[in-house]
Amino acid sequence: MMKSFEFTPFPVFLAILLVGSLYLEAATATAFDYGEALDKSLVFFEAQRSGKLPLGLQRVKWRGDSGLKDGFSQGVDLVGGYYDAGDHVKFGLPMAFSVTMLSWGVIEFREEIKDLNQMGHTLWAIRWGTDYFMKAHTQPNVLWGQVGDGDSDHYCWERAEDMTTPRTAYKLDENHPGSDLAGETAAALAASSIAFKPYNSSYSNLLLVHAKQLFSFADTFRGLYDNSISCAKQFYTSSGYSDELLWAAAWLYRATNDEYYLKYVVDNAVYMGGTGWAVKEFSWDNKYAGVQILLSKILLDGQGGAHTTILKQYQAKADYFACACLQKNGGYNIYKTPGGLMYVRQWNNMQYASAAAFLLAVYSDYLKAANSQLACPDGQIQPQDLLNFAQSQADYILGKNPKSMSYLVGYGPRYPTRVHHRGASIASVYVLHSMVGCTQGFEKWYHRSEGDPNVIYGALVGGPDKNDEFNDDRSNYEQTEPTISACAPLVGLFSKLQSINGLPAGPYHKEPPVSHQTSPSSYHHEILAPSTTPPAENKALEFLHSITSTWSRGETTYYRHKVIIKNTSKKPITDLKLVIENLTGPLWGLSPTQEKHTYELPKWLKVLNPGSTCTFVYVQGGPQAIVNILSYH
């Protein structure tokens, strides 16, 4: 729905952003490349960025800076964060839930994401939200929860870069509480502190400080956030805040191992509905299933101790959710479309399917690790059954459905092309330099029958109705509008599915040149097929990146980067050329060519034989270099 500061990139110990790291054979026609789907899902978060976009780390080239004065009229810096959907309001509740889900994906599937060379992009997606949340948390009991309002925003159809609608900021404080929003933000910061801990412990600790303060604020001053920020009510109405308080406490326990937070969820289990609510959905509004499965891990790990009795009650409700999804809950099951999609609500139903699929993939791992299974009213469920259900939902999203259509934009040969998204539907500011006015956007762009001039890769649209019917129409916002809360669970889900299917991880995202976009008078729409890897006769190059040393001079931290190139194919590789961009320091181990930013193997190493390696090193401060394969034989 929906004085400027430079964004400072975080330390560059993250996985190197490699394009072209592996060249393998394409997947079979019946399988899906979940790695490609994961990559595109992360690109969608870059399309939703508000604020000053990071130079060299922004793959969506049709987007520009926006919202650079957010909060300034209220005397606070609220530049940054995410637009939640196809409009330009920064709604705090779905944004915080999205960051929690991204972080949970990293926590549970860290190795899978690393194996796909996506940890850098994933942590960037998380940090774009967490940096914003910490700026919005200006005092222990103050949280700025929203920028812009849906009513005025929806009167206009314009690019984020052209925004003319009011950017009023709304806050929560002791007199205007919002336990649901503050609690979800605390959960997001606690989960992200776990995600960042192996890479940046100081940043992780800072996130945890804010998480603890926000949980205390949420618990002490109780109330619904949409009573305090009334203009959010018709867009993201909260059904209650008890689930968010339990959710935040559960995440804080996992982040700190502090008994206080475990005792909180145990002592409040009945009063706040944790052991009472049996649910059949998991979403930005209803966290009960997530709480119940998260707490079940403590029991399954044998750490219940004195709290075992209550934790078993939590797990019973977790099992109810899982049994309902697998149609084995004594008749109290989720509804499924004839094509097999979990169906909860008419408006943006895909968000419930993606969240449930992720949740069951996580629960499957918990049960498998404990060598446990579920006893449902209608039969036993093995951990693999939960994962099979999760995969069925992912496969439906990617094209295994009655329409043979991918509902993830940019994935597969057929996907929605008239997405309910302002930025995607109007030519980029880099192509159409004149401003698109508030009503002009409706007249010239919204009502066009042609497809969008900008492909918003990785956007998960609302999806089909309960009969698997889908109308690809920009005005059909219930089905064609994407949201970050729907897309966030896909990152962990796709990484898990990629790891068990063993499909190739390749050079996925390839943004079409901005110059190909045109104004309405000359625009000709083409469905852009997903980028594919060049034929390489099963040749493969693997890049292993590490930081071997760090030091500081003044305010700048320098890093010594070591990159190992390994030939994992069965044939020798010659004439390897790499393009290395964003390189600001010296480099050793490769030879420069006459072409700009292009390097080749050193003269003494003409051939990289199967199984052999070559190492190069570079030193610099600031963002790490970006390494692309240009060519080889």
XYZ file of C-alpha atoms in Angstrom:
633
model
C 0.000 0.000 0.000
C 1.216 3.197 -0.103
C 18.405 17.764 4.903
C 19.290 14.473 3.036
C 21.797 11.934 4.343
C 24.090 9.599 2.436
C 23.539 5.946 3.296
C 26.808 4.504 4.557
C 27.368 0.917 3.389
C 28.096 -1.545 6.192
C 31.462 -3.325 6.440
C 32.293 -5.459 3.520
C 32.913 -8.777 5.152
C 29.740 -10.037 3.429
C 29.728 -12.638 0.689
C 31.104 -11.163 -2.507
C 28.449 -10.123 -4.984
C 29.386 -12.353 -7.859
C 27.651 -12.484 -11.168
C 28.612 -15.519 -13.133
C 30.025 -17.609 -10.319
C 28.736 -20.917 -11.649
C 27.912 -22.148 -15.115
C 26.019 -25.407 -15.142
C 23.410 -27.101 -17.247
C 19.882 -25.730 -17.112
C 17.351 -27.394 -14.852
C 15.042 -29.946 -16.285
C 11.765 -28.724 -17.669
C 9.819 -30.067 -14.702
C 11.976 -28.407 -12.020
C 12.175 -24.825 -10.870
C 15.345 -22.844 -10.373
C 14.695 -21.605 -6.845
C 18.054 -19.837 -6.823
C 16.906 -17.571 -9.621
C 13.611 -16.979 -7.836
C 15.500 -16.087 -4.644
C 17.701 -13.624 -6.481
C 14.728 -11.890 -8.044
C 12.931 -11.733 -4.697
C 15.850 -9.763 -3.276
C 15.855 -7.464 -6.300
C 12.240 -6.564 -5.473
C 13.367 -5.169 -2.124
C 15.764 -2.883 -3.965
C 12.859 -1.640 -6.091
C 10.959 -0.789 -2.883
C 13.730 1.262 -1.299
C 12.933 4.767 -0.144
C 15.629 7.358 0.486
C 19.091 7.899 -0.954
C 19.937 4.855 -3.052
C 23.441 3.390 -2.562
C 25.788 3.949 -5.473
C 27.071 0.695 -6.931
C 24.738 -1.410 -4.796
C 21.437 -0.725 -6.524
C 20.531 -3.244 -9.210
C 17.174 -1.684 -10.111
C 18.364 0.964 -12.531
C 14.975 2.540 -13.236
C 14.645 3.699 -9.621
C 16.028 6.956 -8.242
C 16.266 8.715 -4.877
C 12.981 9.574 -3.176
C 11.543 10.725 0.136
C 14.717 12.640 0.962
C 12.916 14.983 3.368
C 10.794 12.415 5.175
C 10.291 13.477 8.782
C 12.030 16.829 8.410
C 8.888 18.879 9.037
C 8.604 17.043 12.375
C 12.276 17.581 13.150
C 13.345 13.941 12.735
C 15.316 12.112 10.057
C 13.065 9.403 8.625
C 14.838 9.039 5.289
C 15.078 5.416 4.190
C 13.035 2.308 4.809
C 10.679 0.635 2.374
C 7.496 1.413 0.500
C 5.220 -1.435 1.403
C 3.567 -2.146 -1.940
C 2.548 -0.321 -5.111
C 2.216 3.083 -3.442
C 4.560 5.289 -1.407
C 3.452 5.095 2.206
C 5.976 3.712 4.671
C 3.733 1.586 6.903
C 5.669 0.424 9.951
C 3.814 -2.800 10.753
C 4.252 -4.686 7.439
C 7.767 -3.270 7.049
C 8.841 -4.598 10.438
C 7.240 -8.000 9.776
C 9.097 -8.192 6.468
C 12.426 -7.550 8.179
C 11.632 -10.179 10.818
C 10.929 -12.727 8.083
C 14.063 -11.863 6.111
C 16.095 -12.248 9.301
C 14.445 -15.546 10.205
C 15.370 -16.831 6.769
C 19.024 -15.977 7.416
C 18.933 -17.563 10.876
C 17.469 -20.891 9.748
C 19.004 -21.156 6.279
C 22.302 -19.323 6.661
C 24.410 -21.936 4.904
C 21.916 -22.316 2.067
C 21.915 -18.563 1.411
C 25.705 -18.431 1.598
C 26.002 -21.311 -0.852
C 23.959 -19.257 -3.319
C 26.233 -16.214 -2.883
C 23.227 -14.229 -1.648
C 24.194 -13.383 1.924
C 25.395 -9.916 0.958
C 22.159 -8.996 -0.794
C 20.055 -10.514 1.984
C 21.806 -8.641 4.790
C 21.546 -5.462 2.734
C 17.794 -6.000 2.462
C 17.566 -6.425 6.230
C 19.776 -3.466 7.044
C 17.846 -1.114 4.785
C 14.989 -1.696 7.209
C 16.866 -1.871 10.507
C 18.800 1.351 9.938
C 15.464 3.055 9.356
C 13.888 1.527 12.471
C 16.726 2.740 14.683
C 16.399 6.260 13.278
C 12.647 6.081 13.887
C 13.245 5.002 17.504
C 14.326 8.451 18.675
C 13.709 7.887 22.394
C 13.158 4.749 24.502
C 9.386 5.327 24.483
C 9.020 6.961 21.063
C 8.702 5.188 17.717
C 7.843 6.936 14.474
C 5.540 4.387 12.914
C 4.499 5.762 9.526
C 5.385 8.322 6.859
C 2.659 9.471 4.459
C -0.988 8.510 4.554
C -2.866 6.177 2.278
C -5.777 8.506 1.511
C -3.757 11.350 -0.007
C -1.265 8.948 -1.559
C -3.997 7.054 -3.390
C -5.313 10.219 -5.002
C -2.163 10.282 -7.107
C -0.479 7.912 -9.533
C 3.114 9.111 -9.719
C 6.661 7.888 -9.414
C 8.301 7.922 -5.992
C 10.879 10.320 -7.398
C 8.081 12.808 -8.283
C 6.047 12.587 -5.064
C 3.790 15.576 -4.424
C 1.634 13.997 -1.718
C 2.063 14.961 1.968
C 4.845 13.141 3.791
C 3.418 13.566 7.265
C 5.103 11.406 9.879
C 3.201 9.724 12.705
C 4.627 8.551 16.006
C 3.866 6.360 18.976
C 4.693 7.504 22.502
C 3.508 7.016 26.062
C 0.265 8.893 25.378
C -0.233 7.307 21.946
C 0.751 3.644 22.391
C 1.046 0.949 19.769
C 2.065 -2.345 21.328
C 1.571 -4.248 18.072
C 3.800 -2.004 15.984
C 6.418 -1.466 18.701
C 6.377 -5.181 19.483
C 6.838 -6.216 15.855
C 9.664 -3.703 15.448
C 11.308 -5.141 18.576
C 10.962 -8.621 17.066
C 12.512 -7.432 13.787
C 15.497 -5.881 15.562
C 16.010 -8.912 17.814
C 15.876 -11.339 14.885
C 18.163 -9.163 12.770
C 20.659 -8.981 15.642
C 20.995 -12.777 15.373
C 21.318 -12.582 11.591
C 24.126 -10.006 11.791
C 26.006 -11.437 14.754
C 28.524 -13.559 12.780
C 29.338 -10.644 10.476
C 29.132 -7.461 12.560
C 28.879 -7.999 16.304
C 28.840 -4.303 17.186
C 25.912 -3.651 14.858
C 24.188 -6.752 16.230
C 24.574 -5.430 19.775
C 23.153 -2.049 18.775
C 20.099 -3.701 17.252
C 19.545 -5.609 20.474
C 19.652 -2.443 22.582
C 16.847 -0.928 20.503
C 14.894 -4.212 20.536
C 14.901 -4.398 24.330
C 13.813 -0.785 24.710
C 11.013 -1.167 22.193
C 9.741 -4.331 23.858
C 9.638 -2.541 27.201
C 7.773 0.366 25.592
C 5.308 -1.967 23.889
C 4.631 -3.943 27.073
C 4.443 -1.006 29.493
C 2.231 1.308 27.423
C -0.324 -0.945 25.847
C -2.682 -0.134 23.001
C -3.439 -0.690 19.334
C -1.204 1.281 17.009
C -4.023 2.116 14.597
C -5.887 3.888 17.393
C -2.860 6.173 17.718
C -2.161 6.358 13.964
C -5.751 6.343 12.786
C -4.941 6.831 9.097
C -3.388 3.338 9.080
C -6.640 1.682 10.104
C -8.201 1.186 6.691
C -4.968 -0.172 5.204
C -3.267 -2.246 7.913
C -5.823 -2.744 10.660
C -4.488 -4.572 13.677
C -6.552 -7.372 15.150
C -4.705 -7.154 18.475
C -1.309 -6.757 20.076
C -0.971 -9.802 22.333
C 0.567 -11.902 19.575
C 3.197 -9.232 18.858
C 4.171 -9.037 22.539
C 4.657 -12.809 22.673
C 6.429 -12.735 19.287
C 8.857 -10.031 20.423
C 9.580 -11.808 23.714
C 10.202 -15.102 21.905
C 12.693 -13.456 19.558
C 14.406 -11.630 22.411
C 14.809 -14.920 24.231
C 16.380 -16.494 21.172
C 18.676 -13.477 20.734
C 19.744 -13.167 24.379
C 18.998 -16.515 26.095
C 17.733 -14.352 28.948
C 15.310 -16.340 31.109
C 13.211 -13.197 31.644
C 11.833 -13.364 28.102
C 11.110 -17.099 28.241
C 9.281 -16.601 31.524
C 7.284 -13.815 29.858
C 5.898 -16.075 27.128
C 5.198 -18.814 29.668
C 3.517 -16.594 32.266
C 1.403 -14.843 29.602
C 0.654 -17.936 27.533
C -3.020 -18.134 28.515
C -3.737 -14.440 29.066
C -2.310 -13.400 25.687
C -3.690 -16.351 23.741
C -0.430 -18.078 22.910
C -1.710 -21.445 24.053
C -5.347 -20.648 23.362
C -5.470 -19.414 19.800
C -5.443 -22.177 17.203
C -4.993 -20.456 13.854
C -4.898 -21.275 10.154
C -2.953 -18.245 8.937
C 0.361 -16.518 9.555
C 0.781 -12.922 8.419
C 1.872 -9.365 9.206
C -1.196 -9.131 11.473
C -1.422 -12.586 13.048
C 1.814 -13.960 14.529
C 0.417 -16.759 16.702
C 1.516 -19.626 14.446
C 4.991 -18.116 14.242
C 5.199 -17.763 18.023
C 4.008 -21.319 18.543
C 6.499 -22.850 16.124
C 9.360 -20.662 17.360
C 8.735 -21.754 20.949
C 8.321 -25.390 19.905
C 12.007 -25.385 18.988
C 12.928 -24.912 22.649
C 10.945 -28.011 23.545
C 12.238 -30.049 20.596
C 15.806 -29.098 21.536
C 15.207 -30.521 25.007
C 15.554 -27.129 26.679
C 12.055 -26.823 28.136
C 13.030 -27.528 31.741
C 10.480 -26.205 34.236
C 8.513 -24.662 31.372
C 7.927 -27.926 29.510
C 4.222 -28.169 30.320
C 3.400 -24.738 28.884
C 5.704 -25.190 25.902
C 3.882 -28.424 25.055
C 0.662 -26.398 24.923
C 2.331 -23.975 22.513
C 3.476 -26.904 20.391
C -0.029 -28.369 20.321
C -1.217 -25.181 18.625
C 1.782 -25.258 16.264
C 0.733 -28.779 15.300
C -2.836 -27.574 14.712
C -1.549 -25.078 12.133
C 0.633 -27.701 10.429
C -2.119 -30.336 10.397
C -4.597 -27.791 8.983
C -2.227 -26.960 6.134
C -1.814 -30.647 5.258
C -5.566 -31.312 5.366
C -5.276 -33.703 8.332
C -6.879 -31.629 11.056
C -10.169 -33.416 11.576
C -12.009 -31.226 9.109
C -10.660 -27.920 10.444
C -8.322 -27.409 7.527
C -7.166 -24.530 5.389
C -9.041 -24.008 2.147
C -7.117 -24.917 -0.988
C -7.932 -23.864 -4.525
C -8.547 -26.606 -7.094
C -4.974 -26.022 -8.262
C -3.574 -26.561 -4.763
C -2.914 -23.020 -3.494
C -3.579 -22.245 0.151
C -6.402 -19.692 0.141
C -7.166 -17.367 3.063
C -8.470 -14.062 1.728
C -9.402 -12.432 -1.534
C -7.010 -9.503 -1.132
C -3.362 -10.419 -1.716
C -3.789 -14.073 -0.872
C -0.238 -14.960 -1.902
C 1.119 -13.368 1.266
C -0.560 -16.081 3.357
C 0.707 -18.864 1.111
C 4.315 -17.621 1.123
C 4.353 -17.097 4.896
C 2.812 -20.501 5.644
C 5.194 -22.259 3.267
C 8.206 -20.665 4.951
C 6.879 -21.489 8.405
C 6.352 -25.156 7.587
C 9.793 -25.409 5.985
C 11.240 -24.156 9.271
C 9.078 -26.492 11.367
C 10.099 -29.378 9.161
C 13.744 -28.727 10.022
C 12.969 -28.434 13.738
C 11.124 -31.767 13.752
C 13.736 -33.513 11.634
C 16.550 -32.378 13.925
C 14.632 -33.791 16.901
C 13.779 -37.017 15.049
C 10.136 -36.218 15.698
C 6.858 -36.286 13.803
C 3.308 -34.961 14.184
C 0.249 -36.943 15.248
C -2.637 -35.192 13.465
C -6.299 -36.129 13.944
C -6.287 -37.697 10.481
C -2.918 -39.415 10.570
C 0.813 -39.052 11.137
C 2.866 -36.327 9.459
C 6.568 -36.677 8.816
C 8.901 -33.651 8.594
C 9.240 -34.321 4.869
C 5.471 -33.942 4.457
C 5.689 -30.377 5.767
C 8.510 -29.592 3.374
C 6.547 -31.128 0.501
C 3.631 -28.807 1.262
C 5.988 -25.811 1.386
C 7.426 -26.808 -1.986
C 3.946 -27.210 -3.473
C 3.141 -23.599 -2.585
C 6.461 -22.365 -3.964
C 5.916 -24.323 -7.176
C 2.410 -22.923 -7.558
C 3.856 -19.421 -7.226
C 6.492 -20.138 -9.880
C 4.186 -21.652 -12.478
C 2.849 -25.062 -11.500
C -0.759 -23.908 -11.522
C -3.823 -24.035 -13.808
C -2.741 -20.821 -15.580
C 0.841 -22.036 -16.098
C 1.826 -18.551 -14.988
C 4.509 -17.417 -12.593
C 3.127 -14.989 -10.029
C 6.668 -13.859 -9.280
C 7.245 -11.053 -11.777
C 10.200 -11.628 -14.093
C 10.466 -15.346 -13.400
C 9.687 -17.804 -16.162
C 8.347 -17.199 -19.670
C 4.926 -15.945 -18.514
C 4.184 -13.627 -15.611
C 2.003 -10.559 -14.835
C 2.947 -7.542 -16.928
C 0.394 -4.995 -15.692
C 1.407 -4.836 -12.071
C -0.409 -2.449 -9.748
C 2.752 -0.505 -8.956
C 3.345 3.165 -9.650
C 7.067 2.987 -10.343
C 6.841 -0.062 -12.582
C 3.930 1.326 -14.614
C 5.484 4.727 -15.461
C 8.602 5.237 -17.562
C 11.713 5.791 -15.456
C 12.915 9.283 -14.517
C 16.058 8.391 -16.473
C 13.984 7.987 -19.638
C 11.053 10.340 -19.178
C 12.774 13.317 -17.580
C 9.691 15.484 -17.211
C 7.678 15.198 -14.031
C 4.563 13.013 -14.086
C 1.878 14.872 -12.188
C -0.603 13.479 -9.698
C -3.543 12.996 -12.058
C -1.407 12.823 -15.198
C -0.161 9.436 -14.006
C -3.704 8.071 -14.046
C -4.488 9.558 -17.442
C -1.354 8.513 -19.338
C -0.073 5.460 -17.480
C -2.502 3.798 -15.079
C -5.270 3.297 -17.645
C -2.994 2.029 -20.428
C -3.696 -1.468 -21.670
C -0.014 -2.055 -22.476
C 2.332 -3.777 -20.074
C 4.590 -1.968 -17.635
C 7.658 -0.207 -19.059
C 9.714 -1.364 -16.066
C 9.857 -5.030 -15.100
C 9.664 -5.139 -11.298
C 11.632 -8.340 -10.867
C 10.779 -10.504 -7.898
C 7.475 -8.848 -7.059
C 5.019 -11.440 -5.735
C 1.589 -10.199 -6.817
C -1.615 -10.818 -4.881
C -2.374 -13.846 -7.013
C -5.448 -15.727 -8.203
C -8.844 -16.107 -6.574
C -10.213 -19.194 -4.833
C -10.903 -20.795 -8.225
C -7.378 -20.152 -9.561
C -8.628 -17.346 -11.810
C -6.362 -14.349 -12.363
C -6.891 -11.103 -14.241
C -3.673 -9.333 -15.214
C -5.042 -5.804 -14.959
C -3.385 -2.829 -13.270
C -6.688 -1.734 -11.739
C -7.217 -5.194 -10.224
C -5.163 -4.295 -7.175
C -6.402 -7.237 -5.098
C -4.619 -9.596 -7.500
C -1.867 -7.558 -9.159
C -0.373 -5.479 -6.328
C 2.839 -6.839 -4.781
C 3.900 -6.348 -1.148
C 7.173 -6.703 0.720
C 5.427 -8.720 3.447
C 4.435 -11.337 0.855
C 7.895 -11.469 -0.691
C 10.032 -11.573 2.484
C 9.317 -15.223 3.426
C 10.367 -16.354 -0.060
C 14.044 -15.638 0.570
C 14.405 -18.325 3.220
C 11.962 -20.659 1.477
C 13.652 -20.556 -1.925
C 17.124 -20.972 -0.410
C 15.954 -24.111 1.410
C 14.321 -25.580 -1.686
C 17.348 -24.811 -3.834
C 19.601 -26.664 -1.404
C 17.545 -29.866 -1.420
C 16.972 -29.911 -5.173
C 20.578 -29.353 -6.149
C 19.739 -27.097 -9.085
C 22.319 -24.705 -10.509
C 23.046 -21.397 -8.853
C 23.916 -19.057 -11.698
C 24.171 -15.460 -12.847
C 20.539 -14.490 -12.543
C 19.519 -10.864 -12.477
C 20.227 -8.885 -15.593
C 18.451 -5.537 -15.658
C 17.380 -4.442 -19.162
C 19.149 -1.251 -20.232
C 17.243 1.847 -19.120
C 17.533 3.247 -22.643
C 15.138 0.528 -23.827
C 12.332 2.156 -21.867
C 10.289 4.714 -23.715
C 7.527 7.233 -23.280
C 3.883 6.219 -23.879
C 3.836 7.481 -27.449
C 6.578 5.131 -28.633
C 6.466 2.348 -26.090
C 6.316 -1.230 -27.362
C 5.968 -3.880 -24.683
C 7.888 -7.111 -24.694
C 7.893 -9.792 -22.044
C 11.509 -10.058 -20.995
C 12.603 -13.625 -20.501
C 14.759 -14.284 -17.424
C 18.465 -13.978 -18.046
C 20.175 -17.298 -18.636
C 23.703 -18.528 -18.245
C 25.809 -18.798 -21.408
C 26.447 -22.322 -22.659
C 29.635 -23.514 -21.055
C 29.792 -27.262 -21.631
C 29.437 -27.925 -17.908
C 32.348 -25.637 -17.068
C 32.104 -24.060 -13.662
C 34.042 -21.465 -11.752
C 33.683 -21.116 -8.013
C 34.736 -17.984 -6.150
C 35.587 -18.161 -2.443
C 35.831 -14.778 -0.756
C 37.250 -13.951 2.684
C 38.504 -10.997 4.707
C 41.994 -11.764 5.967
C 42.826 -8.523 7.754
C 41.285 -5.224 8.862
C 42.722 -1.994 10.245
C 41.637 1.613 10.725
C 43.213 4.925 9.864
C 41.275 7.894 11.085
C 37.598 7.258 10.445
C 38.191 4.772 7.603
C 38.370 1.008 8.072
C 40.413 -0.901 5.505
C 40.004 -4.548 4.556
C 42.318 -7.049 2.906
C 40.150 -9.181 0.617
C 41.288 -12.598 -0.556
C 39.444 -14.201 -3.475
C 40.145 -17.787 -4.568
C 39.039 -18.797 -8.076
C 38.586 -22.541 -8.438
C 37.953 -24.516 -11.608
C 35.330 -27.035 -10.508
C 34.707 -28.349 -14.025
C 36.367 -31.276 -15.724
C 38.048 -29.192 -18.430
C 40.847 -26.633 -18.403
C 39.872 -22.953 -18.524
C 41.835 -20.404 -20.528
C 41.565 -16.720 -21.376
C 39.570 -15.928 -18.251
C 38.647 -12.250 -18.063
C 37.059 -10.608 -15.033
C 35.468 -7.186 -14.712
C 36.155 -5.744 -11.263
C 34.157 -2.644 -10.414
C 34.128 -0.376 -7.350
C 37.827 -1.118 -6.832
C 39.455 1.803 -4.992
C 42.664 0.219 -3.702
C 45.583 -1.859 -5.000
C 45.123 -5.386 -6.398
C 47.639 -8.240 -6.633
C 47.453 -11.604 -8.404
C 45.739 -10.615 -11.664
C 47.016 -8.763 -14.709
C 45.228 -5.631 -15.960
C 44.198 -5.497 -19.625
C 43.720 -2.586 -22.008
C 39.997 -2.676 -21.285
C 38.654 -0.580 -18.426
C 38.184 -2.467 -15.120
C 39.105 -5.730 -16.869
C 41.655 -8.222 -15.538
C 43.000 -11.591 -16.658
C 44.988 -14.445 -15.177
C 48.659 -13.600 -14.586
C 51.015 -14.247 -17.491
C 52.629 -17.213 -15.777
C 49.271 -18.915 -15.375
C 47.848 -19.395 -18.846
C 45.570 -22.314 -17.947
C 43.423 -23.038 -14.909
C 43.277 -26.817 -14.849
C 40.395 -28.833 -13.351
C 40.493 -28.626 -9.568
C 43.224 -25.980 -9.529
C 42.927 -22.489 -8.070
C 44.166 -18.966 -8.563
C 44.173 -16.321 -5.816
C 44.041 -12.553 -5.999
C 44.060 -9.990 -3.214
C 42.965 -6.379 -2.978
C 42.853 -3.760 -0.226
C 40.357 -0.932 0.166
C 38.010 0.853 2.510
C 34.292 1.265 1.950
C 32.184 -1.103 -0.143
C 33.794 -4.240 -1.500
C 34.551 -4.641 -5.174
C 32.039 -6.300 -7.467
C 33.496 -9.143 -9.551
C 31.862 -10.265 -12.804
C 32.978 -12.906 -15.282
C 33.401 -11.322 -18.709
C 34.524 -14.365 -20.695
C 36.634 -17.513 -20.781
C 37.291 -20.540 -22.963
